[in-house]
Structures are given as structure tokens and as C-alpha cells.
PDB file of C-alpha atoms in Angstrom:
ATOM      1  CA  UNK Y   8       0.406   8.241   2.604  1.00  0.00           C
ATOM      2  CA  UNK Y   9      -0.741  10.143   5.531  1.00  0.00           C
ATOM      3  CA  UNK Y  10       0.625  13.231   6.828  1.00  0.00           C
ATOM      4  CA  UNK Y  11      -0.895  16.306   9.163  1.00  0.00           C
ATOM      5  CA  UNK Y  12       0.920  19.120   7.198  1.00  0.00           C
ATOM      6  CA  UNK Y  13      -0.894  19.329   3.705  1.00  0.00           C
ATOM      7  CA  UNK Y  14       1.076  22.561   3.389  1.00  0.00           C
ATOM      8  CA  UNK Y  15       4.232  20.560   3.770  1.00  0.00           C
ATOM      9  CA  UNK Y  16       3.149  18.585   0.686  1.00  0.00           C
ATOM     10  CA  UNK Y  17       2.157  21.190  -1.274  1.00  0.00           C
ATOM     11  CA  UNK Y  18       5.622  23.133  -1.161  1.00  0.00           C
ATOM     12  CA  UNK Y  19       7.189  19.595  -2.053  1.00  0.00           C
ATOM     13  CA  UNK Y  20       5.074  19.323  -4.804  1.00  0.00           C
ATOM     14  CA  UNK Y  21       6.137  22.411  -6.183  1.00  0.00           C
ATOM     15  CA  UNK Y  22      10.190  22.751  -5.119  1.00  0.00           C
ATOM     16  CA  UNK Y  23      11.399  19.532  -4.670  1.00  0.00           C
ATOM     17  CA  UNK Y  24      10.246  17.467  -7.850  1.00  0.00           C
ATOM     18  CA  UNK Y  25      13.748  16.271  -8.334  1.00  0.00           C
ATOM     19  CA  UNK Y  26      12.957  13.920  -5.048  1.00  0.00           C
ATOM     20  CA  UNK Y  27       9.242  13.182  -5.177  1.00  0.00           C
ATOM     21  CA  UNK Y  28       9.520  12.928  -8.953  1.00  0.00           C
ATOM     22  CA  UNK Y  29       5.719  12.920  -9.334  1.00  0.00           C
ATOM     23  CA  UNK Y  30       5.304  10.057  -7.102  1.00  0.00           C
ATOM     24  CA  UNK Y  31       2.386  12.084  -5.099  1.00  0.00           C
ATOM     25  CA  UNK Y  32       0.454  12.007  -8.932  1.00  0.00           C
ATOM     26  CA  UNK Y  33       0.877   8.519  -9.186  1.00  0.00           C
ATOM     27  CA  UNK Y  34      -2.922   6.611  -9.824  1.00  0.00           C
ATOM     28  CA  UNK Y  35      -1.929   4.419  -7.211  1.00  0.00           C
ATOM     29  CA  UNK Y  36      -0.898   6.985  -4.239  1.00  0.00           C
ATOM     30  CA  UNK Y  37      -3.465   7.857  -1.945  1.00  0.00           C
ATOM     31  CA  UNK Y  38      -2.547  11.299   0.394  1.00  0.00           C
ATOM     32  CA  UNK Y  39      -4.841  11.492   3.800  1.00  0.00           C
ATOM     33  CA  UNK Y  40      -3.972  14.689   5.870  1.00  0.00           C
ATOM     34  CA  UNK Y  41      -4.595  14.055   9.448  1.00  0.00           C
ATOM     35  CA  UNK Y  42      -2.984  12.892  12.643  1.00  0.00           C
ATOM     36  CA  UNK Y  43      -1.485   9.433  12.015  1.00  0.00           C
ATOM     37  CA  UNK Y  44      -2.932   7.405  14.987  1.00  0.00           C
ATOM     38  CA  UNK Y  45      -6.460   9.538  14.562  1.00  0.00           C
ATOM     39  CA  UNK Y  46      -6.759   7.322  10.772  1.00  0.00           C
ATOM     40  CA  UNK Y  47      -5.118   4.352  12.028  1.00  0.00           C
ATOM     41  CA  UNK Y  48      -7.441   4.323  14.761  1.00  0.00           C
ATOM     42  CA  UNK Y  49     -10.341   4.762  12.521  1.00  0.00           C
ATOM     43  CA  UNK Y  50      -9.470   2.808   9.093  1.00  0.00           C
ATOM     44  CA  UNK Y  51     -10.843  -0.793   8.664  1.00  0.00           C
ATOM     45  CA  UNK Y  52      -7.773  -1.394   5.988  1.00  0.00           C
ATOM     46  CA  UNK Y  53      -5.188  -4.339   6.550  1.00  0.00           C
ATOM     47  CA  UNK Y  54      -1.759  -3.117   5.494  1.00  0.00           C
ATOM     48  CA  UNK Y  55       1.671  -5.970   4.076  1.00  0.00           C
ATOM     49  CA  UNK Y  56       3.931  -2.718   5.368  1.00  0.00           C
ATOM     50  CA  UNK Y  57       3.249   0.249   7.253  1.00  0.00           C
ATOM     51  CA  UNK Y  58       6.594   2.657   7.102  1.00  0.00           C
ATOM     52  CA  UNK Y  59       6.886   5.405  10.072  1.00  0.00           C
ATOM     53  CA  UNK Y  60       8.738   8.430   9.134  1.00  0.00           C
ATOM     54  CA  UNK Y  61       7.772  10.640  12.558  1.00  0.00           C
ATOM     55  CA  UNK Y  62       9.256  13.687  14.018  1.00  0.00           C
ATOM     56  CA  UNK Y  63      10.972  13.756  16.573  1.00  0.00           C
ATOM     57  CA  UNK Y  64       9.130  13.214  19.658  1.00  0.00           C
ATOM     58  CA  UNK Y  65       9.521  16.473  21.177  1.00  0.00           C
ATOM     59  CA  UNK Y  66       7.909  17.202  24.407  1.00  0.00           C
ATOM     60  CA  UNK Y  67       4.928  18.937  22.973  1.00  0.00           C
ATOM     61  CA  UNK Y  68       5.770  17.947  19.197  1.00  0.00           C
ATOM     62  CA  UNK Y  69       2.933  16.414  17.300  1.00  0.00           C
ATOM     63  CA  UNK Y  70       4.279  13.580  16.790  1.00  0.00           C
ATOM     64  CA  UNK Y  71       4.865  12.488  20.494  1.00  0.00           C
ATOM     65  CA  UNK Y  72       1.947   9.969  21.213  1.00  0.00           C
ATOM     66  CA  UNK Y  73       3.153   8.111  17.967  1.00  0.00           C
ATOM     67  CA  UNK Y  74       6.389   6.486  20.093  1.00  0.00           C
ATOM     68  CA  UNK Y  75       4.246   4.537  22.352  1.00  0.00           C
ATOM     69  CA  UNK Y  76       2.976   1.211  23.308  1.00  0.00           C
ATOM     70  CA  UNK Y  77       0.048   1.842  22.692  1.00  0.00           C
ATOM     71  CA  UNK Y  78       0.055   3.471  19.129  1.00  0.00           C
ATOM     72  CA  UNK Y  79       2.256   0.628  18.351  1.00  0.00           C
ATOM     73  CA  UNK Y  80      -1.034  -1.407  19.195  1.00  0.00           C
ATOM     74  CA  UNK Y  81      -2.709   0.256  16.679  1.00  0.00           C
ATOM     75  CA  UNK Y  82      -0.123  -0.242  14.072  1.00  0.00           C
ATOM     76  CA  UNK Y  83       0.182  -4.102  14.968  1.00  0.00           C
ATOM     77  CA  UNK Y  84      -3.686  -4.100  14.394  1.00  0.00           C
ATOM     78  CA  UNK Y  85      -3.783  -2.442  11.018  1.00  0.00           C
ATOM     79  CA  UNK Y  86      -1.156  -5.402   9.768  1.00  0.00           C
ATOM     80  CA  UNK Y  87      -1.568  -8.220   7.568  1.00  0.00           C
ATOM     81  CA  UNK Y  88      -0.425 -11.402  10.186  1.00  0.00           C
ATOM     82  CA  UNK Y  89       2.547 -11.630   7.463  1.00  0.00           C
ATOM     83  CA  UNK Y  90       2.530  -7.691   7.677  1.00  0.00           C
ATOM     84  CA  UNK Y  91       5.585  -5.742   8.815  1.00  0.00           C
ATOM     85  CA  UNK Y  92       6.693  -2.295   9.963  1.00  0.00           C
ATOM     86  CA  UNK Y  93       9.413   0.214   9.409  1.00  0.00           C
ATOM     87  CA  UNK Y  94       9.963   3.408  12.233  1.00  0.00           C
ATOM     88  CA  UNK Y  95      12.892   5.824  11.855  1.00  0.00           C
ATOM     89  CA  UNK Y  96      14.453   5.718  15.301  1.00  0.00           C
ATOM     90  CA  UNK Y  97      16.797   8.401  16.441  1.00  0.00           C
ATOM     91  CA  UNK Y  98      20.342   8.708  15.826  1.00  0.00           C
ATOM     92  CA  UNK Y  99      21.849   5.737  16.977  1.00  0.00           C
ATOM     93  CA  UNK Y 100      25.329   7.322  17.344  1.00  0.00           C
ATOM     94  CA  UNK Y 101      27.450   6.367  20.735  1.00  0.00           C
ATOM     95  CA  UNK Y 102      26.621   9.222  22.606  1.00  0.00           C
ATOM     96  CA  UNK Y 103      22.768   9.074  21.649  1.00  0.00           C
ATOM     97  CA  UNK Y 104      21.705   5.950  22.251  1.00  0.00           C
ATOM     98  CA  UNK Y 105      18.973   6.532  24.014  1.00  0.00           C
ATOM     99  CA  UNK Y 106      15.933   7.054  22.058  1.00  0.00           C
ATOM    100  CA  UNK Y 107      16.903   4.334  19.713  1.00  0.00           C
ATOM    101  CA  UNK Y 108      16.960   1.836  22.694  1.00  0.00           C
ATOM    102  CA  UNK Y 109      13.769   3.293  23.994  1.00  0.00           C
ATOM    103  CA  UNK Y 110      11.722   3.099  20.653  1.00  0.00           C
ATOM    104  CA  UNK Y 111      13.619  -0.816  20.163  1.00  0.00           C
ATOM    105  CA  UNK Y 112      12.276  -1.780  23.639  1.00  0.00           C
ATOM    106  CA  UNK Y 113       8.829  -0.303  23.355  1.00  0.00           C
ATOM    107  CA  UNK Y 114       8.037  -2.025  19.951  1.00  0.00           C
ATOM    108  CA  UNK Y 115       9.591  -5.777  21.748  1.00  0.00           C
ATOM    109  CA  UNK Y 116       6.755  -5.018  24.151  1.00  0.00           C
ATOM    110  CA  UNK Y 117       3.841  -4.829  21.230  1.00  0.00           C
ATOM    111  CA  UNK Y 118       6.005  -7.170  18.750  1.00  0.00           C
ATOM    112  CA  UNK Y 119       7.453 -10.499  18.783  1.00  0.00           C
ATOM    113  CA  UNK Y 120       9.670  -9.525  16.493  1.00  0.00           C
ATOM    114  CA  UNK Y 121      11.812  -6.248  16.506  1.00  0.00           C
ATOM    115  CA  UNK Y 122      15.074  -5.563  14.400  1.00  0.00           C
ATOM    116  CA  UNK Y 123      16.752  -2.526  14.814  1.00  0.00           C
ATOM    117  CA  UNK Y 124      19.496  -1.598  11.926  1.00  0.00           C
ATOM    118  CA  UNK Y 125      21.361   1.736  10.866  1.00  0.00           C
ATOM    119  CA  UNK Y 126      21.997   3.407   8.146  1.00  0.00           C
ATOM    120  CA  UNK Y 127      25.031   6.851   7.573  1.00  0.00           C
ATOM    121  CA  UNK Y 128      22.837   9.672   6.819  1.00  0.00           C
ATOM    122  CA  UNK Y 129      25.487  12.200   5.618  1.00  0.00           C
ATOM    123  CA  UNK Y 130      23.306  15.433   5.988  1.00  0.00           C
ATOM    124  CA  UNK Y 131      22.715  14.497   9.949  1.00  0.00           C
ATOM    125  CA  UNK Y 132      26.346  13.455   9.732  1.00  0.00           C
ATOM    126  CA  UNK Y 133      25.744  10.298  11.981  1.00  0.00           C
ATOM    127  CA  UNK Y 134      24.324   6.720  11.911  1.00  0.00           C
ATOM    128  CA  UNK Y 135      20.529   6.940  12.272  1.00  0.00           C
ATOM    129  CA  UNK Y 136      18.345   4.222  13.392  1.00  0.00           C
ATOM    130  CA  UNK Y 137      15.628   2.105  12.079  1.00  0.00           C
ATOM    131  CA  UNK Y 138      13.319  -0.825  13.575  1.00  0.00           C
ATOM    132  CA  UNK Y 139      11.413  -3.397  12.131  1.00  0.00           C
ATOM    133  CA  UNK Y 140       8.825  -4.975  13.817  1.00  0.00           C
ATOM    134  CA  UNK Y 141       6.106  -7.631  12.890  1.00  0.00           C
ATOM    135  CA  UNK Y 142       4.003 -10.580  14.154  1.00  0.00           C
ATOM    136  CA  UNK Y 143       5.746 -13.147  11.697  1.00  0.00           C
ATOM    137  CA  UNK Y 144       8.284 -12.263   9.630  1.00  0.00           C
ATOM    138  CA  UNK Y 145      11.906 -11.695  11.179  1.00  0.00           C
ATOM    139  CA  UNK Y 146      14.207 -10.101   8.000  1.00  0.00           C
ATOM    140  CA  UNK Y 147      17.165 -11.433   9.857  1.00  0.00           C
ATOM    141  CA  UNK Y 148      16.152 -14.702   8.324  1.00  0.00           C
ATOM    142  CA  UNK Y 149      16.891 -13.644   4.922  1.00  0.00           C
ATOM    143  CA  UNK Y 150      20.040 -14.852   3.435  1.00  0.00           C
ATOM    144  CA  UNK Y 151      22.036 -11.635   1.422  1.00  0.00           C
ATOM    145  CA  UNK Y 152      21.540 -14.181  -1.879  1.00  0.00           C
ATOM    146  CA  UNK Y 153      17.904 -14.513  -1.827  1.00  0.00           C
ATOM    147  CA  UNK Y 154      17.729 -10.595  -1.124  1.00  0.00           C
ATOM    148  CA  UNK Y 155      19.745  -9.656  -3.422  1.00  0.00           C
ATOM    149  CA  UNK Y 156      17.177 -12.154  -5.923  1.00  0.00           C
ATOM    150  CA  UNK Y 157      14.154 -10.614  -4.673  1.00  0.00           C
ATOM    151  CA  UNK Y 158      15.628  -7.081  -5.890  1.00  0.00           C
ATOM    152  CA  UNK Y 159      16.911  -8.575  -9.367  1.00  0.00           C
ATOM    153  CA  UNK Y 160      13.287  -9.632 -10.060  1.00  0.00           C
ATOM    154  CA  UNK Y 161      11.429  -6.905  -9.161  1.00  0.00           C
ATOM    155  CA  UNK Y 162      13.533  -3.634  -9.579  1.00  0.00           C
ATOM    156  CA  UNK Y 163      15.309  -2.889 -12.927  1.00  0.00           C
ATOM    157  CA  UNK Y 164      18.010  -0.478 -12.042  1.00  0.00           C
ATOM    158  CA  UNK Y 165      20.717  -0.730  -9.743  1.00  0.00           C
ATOM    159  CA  UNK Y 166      19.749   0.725  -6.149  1.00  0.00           C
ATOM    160  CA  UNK Y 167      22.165   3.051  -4.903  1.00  0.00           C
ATOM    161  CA  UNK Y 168      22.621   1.820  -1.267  1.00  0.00           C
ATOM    162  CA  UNK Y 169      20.857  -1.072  -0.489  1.00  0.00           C
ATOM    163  CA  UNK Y 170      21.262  -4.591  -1.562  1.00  0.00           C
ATOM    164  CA  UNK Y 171      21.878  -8.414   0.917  1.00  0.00           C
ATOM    165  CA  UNK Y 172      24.731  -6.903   2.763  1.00  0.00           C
ATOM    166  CA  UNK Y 173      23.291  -3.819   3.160  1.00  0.00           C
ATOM    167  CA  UNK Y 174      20.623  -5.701   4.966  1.00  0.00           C
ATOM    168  CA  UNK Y 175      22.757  -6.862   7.463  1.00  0.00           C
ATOM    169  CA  UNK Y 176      24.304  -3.982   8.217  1.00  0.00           C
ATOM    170  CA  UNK Y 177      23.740  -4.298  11.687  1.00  0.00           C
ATOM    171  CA  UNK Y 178      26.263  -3.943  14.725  1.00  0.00           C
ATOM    172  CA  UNK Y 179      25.940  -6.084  17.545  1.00  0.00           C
ATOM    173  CA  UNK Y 180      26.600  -2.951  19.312  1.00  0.00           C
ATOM    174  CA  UNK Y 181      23.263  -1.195  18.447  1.00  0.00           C
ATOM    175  CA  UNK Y 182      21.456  -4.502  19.040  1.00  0.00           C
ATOM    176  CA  UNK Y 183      22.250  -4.350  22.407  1.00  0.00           C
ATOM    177  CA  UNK Y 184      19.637  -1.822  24.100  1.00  0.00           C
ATOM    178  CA  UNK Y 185      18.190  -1.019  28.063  1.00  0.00           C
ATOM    179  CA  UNK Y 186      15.261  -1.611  30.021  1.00  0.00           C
ATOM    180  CA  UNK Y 187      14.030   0.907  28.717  1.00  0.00           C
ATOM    181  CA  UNK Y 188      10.365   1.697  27.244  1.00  0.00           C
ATOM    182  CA  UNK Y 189       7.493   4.038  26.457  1.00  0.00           C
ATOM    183  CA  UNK Y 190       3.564   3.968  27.059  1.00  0.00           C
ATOM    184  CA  UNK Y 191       1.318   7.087  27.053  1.00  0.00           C
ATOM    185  CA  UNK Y 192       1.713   8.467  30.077  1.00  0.00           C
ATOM    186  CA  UNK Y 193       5.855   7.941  30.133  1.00  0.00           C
ATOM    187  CA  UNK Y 194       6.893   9.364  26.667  1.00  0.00           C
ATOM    188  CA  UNK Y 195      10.716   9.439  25.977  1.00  0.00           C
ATOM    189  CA  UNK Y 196      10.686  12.470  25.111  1.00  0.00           C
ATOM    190  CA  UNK Y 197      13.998  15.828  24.978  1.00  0.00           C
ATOM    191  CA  UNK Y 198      13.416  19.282  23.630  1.00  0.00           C
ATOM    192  CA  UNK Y 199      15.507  22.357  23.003  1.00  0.00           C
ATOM    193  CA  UNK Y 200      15.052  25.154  25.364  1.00  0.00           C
ATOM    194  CA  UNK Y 201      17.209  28.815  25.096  1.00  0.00           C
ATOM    195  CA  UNK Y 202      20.594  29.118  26.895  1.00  0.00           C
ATOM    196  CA  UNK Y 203      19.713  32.068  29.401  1.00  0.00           C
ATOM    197  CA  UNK Y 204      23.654  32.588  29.505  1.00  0.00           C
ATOM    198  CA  UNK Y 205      23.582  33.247  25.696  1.00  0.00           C
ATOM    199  CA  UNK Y 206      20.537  33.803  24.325  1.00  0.00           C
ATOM    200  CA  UNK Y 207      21.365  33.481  20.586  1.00  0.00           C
ATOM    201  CA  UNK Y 208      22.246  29.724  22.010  1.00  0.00           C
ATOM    202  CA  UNK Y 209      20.381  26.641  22.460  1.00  0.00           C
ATOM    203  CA  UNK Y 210      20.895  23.333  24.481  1.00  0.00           C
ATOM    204  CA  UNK Y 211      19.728  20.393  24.084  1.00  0.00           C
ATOM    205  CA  UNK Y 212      17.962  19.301  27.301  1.00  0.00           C
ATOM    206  CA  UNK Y 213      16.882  15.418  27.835  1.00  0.00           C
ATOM    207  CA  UNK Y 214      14.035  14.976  30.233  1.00  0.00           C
ATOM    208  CA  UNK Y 215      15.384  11.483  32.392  1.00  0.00           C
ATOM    209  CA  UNK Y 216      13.663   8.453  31.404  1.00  0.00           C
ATOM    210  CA  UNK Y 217      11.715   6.641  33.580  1.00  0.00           C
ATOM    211  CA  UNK Y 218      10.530   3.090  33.148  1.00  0.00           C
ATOM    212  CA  UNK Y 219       7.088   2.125  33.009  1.00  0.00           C
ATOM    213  CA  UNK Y 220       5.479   0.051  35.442  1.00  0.00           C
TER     214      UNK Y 220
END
């Protein structure tokens, strides 16, 4: 696992064992704290999956240069050829559709393969998106029987929300996205900036996409 905030971790450790339930003590969990792309970058490791759980990619968030083609490079590069990867992606609600099509069309630029799918997250109160991406393997190949075979055999209790049709939960509205993508230098990017009419209010202010050349 590797995260920039070890303070982050630390207050997890200590208030929320009811989630991590000692998972971070596990003898086969290795913690890194530094910038994401700074240890991808510099790690000789091949990886089966490489799961993405960013920030949003505010304008001068951390986590910013970690939606691009070319960190999605270095992601492809630290995969197994069979390997595959997981990135949250923005709600992918009907009014916000925009960063999830973004992120989609960026990784079909680095990846021959690129699923995006959705899940209800009740605390955001909205369907949020997810992409998977890899060289080789496309999970929309996967019949709901053999998934739901692979879980029998590996995982002893009953998973609460995912299972074959789960995995297919997948509108053909969300699959279709726009033209458009991300590198470096043109990061999708929105931010909240202070209602001068109100200023106990914030707005939510997107900075217009442009696509890269």
C-alpha cells in the first residue's frame, strides 16, 4: 500500500479498527508513504493488480498528476502482461459525467482495454465510477457463473455486494463517454472556490475541458 499521508494512517489505525480490522498488521502488507507516481516511477516490482483509490483531482490537490496519460504509463509499466488495474473515477451520476468520461478516455489512450462500471455509494448518495484497464485481460469476458465460482473457491463467507451480476452491473449509458482526455499539461481538473455573495457558501466551479492535441 502506498499513501503520502502517514498521519492519515496512523489515526485509522487507532479510530477506525472496525474497518481496517488489523489489515495494516498483516505479515503480508507492506505501507510506503510517498507520492504514488514518485515509487511507481522508481520501483523495479511487476504487479497482477494495481488498485487506485486517488483524491479528487483538484486543481492544486496532490493527487492531480495521477489522472493522466502519462502516469497511466507508469502504471501500465509496473503490470504483469496478464496484470490489471482498478481507478475510482468520479461520480458517474447524470449531471456529472464528466470526469468519469475524461478518466475512461484517458486510460483507452494508454490501455487496450478499459471498462468502466458503477457502483451506489450511499454516503455520497450517488452512483460512483470505476475503470478497469489492462493489456490482456477484458473482465467483460467473464461469464456471472464462472465469477461467481472463482469467489466460491477462494472466499469463505458470503460478500455483501458483489458477486457475477454484480459484475455486470454496467449501463450502456455510462459506457458511452466523449472525446474527451487528459495528459500533463491538460489536467481535468474543478475546485471549490468561496461564494463572494455569501461567504459562509461555496460553489463548485469546473474549469472547461479542453482536448489534448
Amino acid at each position: 500500500m502506498v499513501d503520502i499521508d502517514e498521519e492519515v494512517i496512523n489515526i485509522c489505525r487507532r479510530f477506525l479498527p472496525s474497518f481496517h480490522q488489523n489489515s495494516f498488521d498483516d505479515s503480508r502488507a507492506e505501507l510506503h508513504f510517498t507520492d504514488a507516481r514518485k515509487y511507481l516511477e522508481g520501483s523495479e516490482d511487476k504487479f497482477d493488480v494495481i488498485i487506485i483509490d486517488l483524491a479528487d483531482p483538484l486543481a492544486k490537490g496532490p493527487a492531480r498528476l495521477l489522472y493522466t496519460q502519462e502516469f497511466y504509463q507508469i502504471v501500465k509499466q509496473g503490470l504483469e502482461p496478464d496484470g490489471i488495474m482498478s481507478v475510482q473515477a468520479e461520480s458517474a451520476g447524470w449531471t456529472e459525467l464528466q470526469n468519469f468520461t475524461a478518466i475512461a478516455n484517458t486510460l483507452k489512450t494508454v490501455f487496450p482495454i478499459a471498462r468502466p462500471y458503477l457502483a451506489y455509494i450511499p454516503s455520497f448518495n450517488d452512483e460512483w465510477g470505476f475503470i478497469s484497464a489492462s493489456e490482456n485481460l477484458d473482465p467483460a469476458k467473464l461469464a456471472p457463473e464462472e465469477i461467481d465460482a472463482r469467489i466460491s473457491t477462494r472466499i469463505s463467507k458470503e460478500l455483501k455486494s458483489y458477486d457475477g451480476l454484480t459484475h455486470f452491473l454496467q449501463g450502456k449509458p455510462y459506457r458511452a463517454t466523449n472525446e474527451s482526455q487528459t495528459n500533463d499539461s491538460n489536467v481535468h481538473l474543478f475546485h471549490y472556490s468561496m461564494d463572494k455573495r455569501n461567504p459562509r457558501q461555496y460553489r463548485k466551479l469546473k474549469i472547461k475541458l479542453q482536448k489534448s492535441k
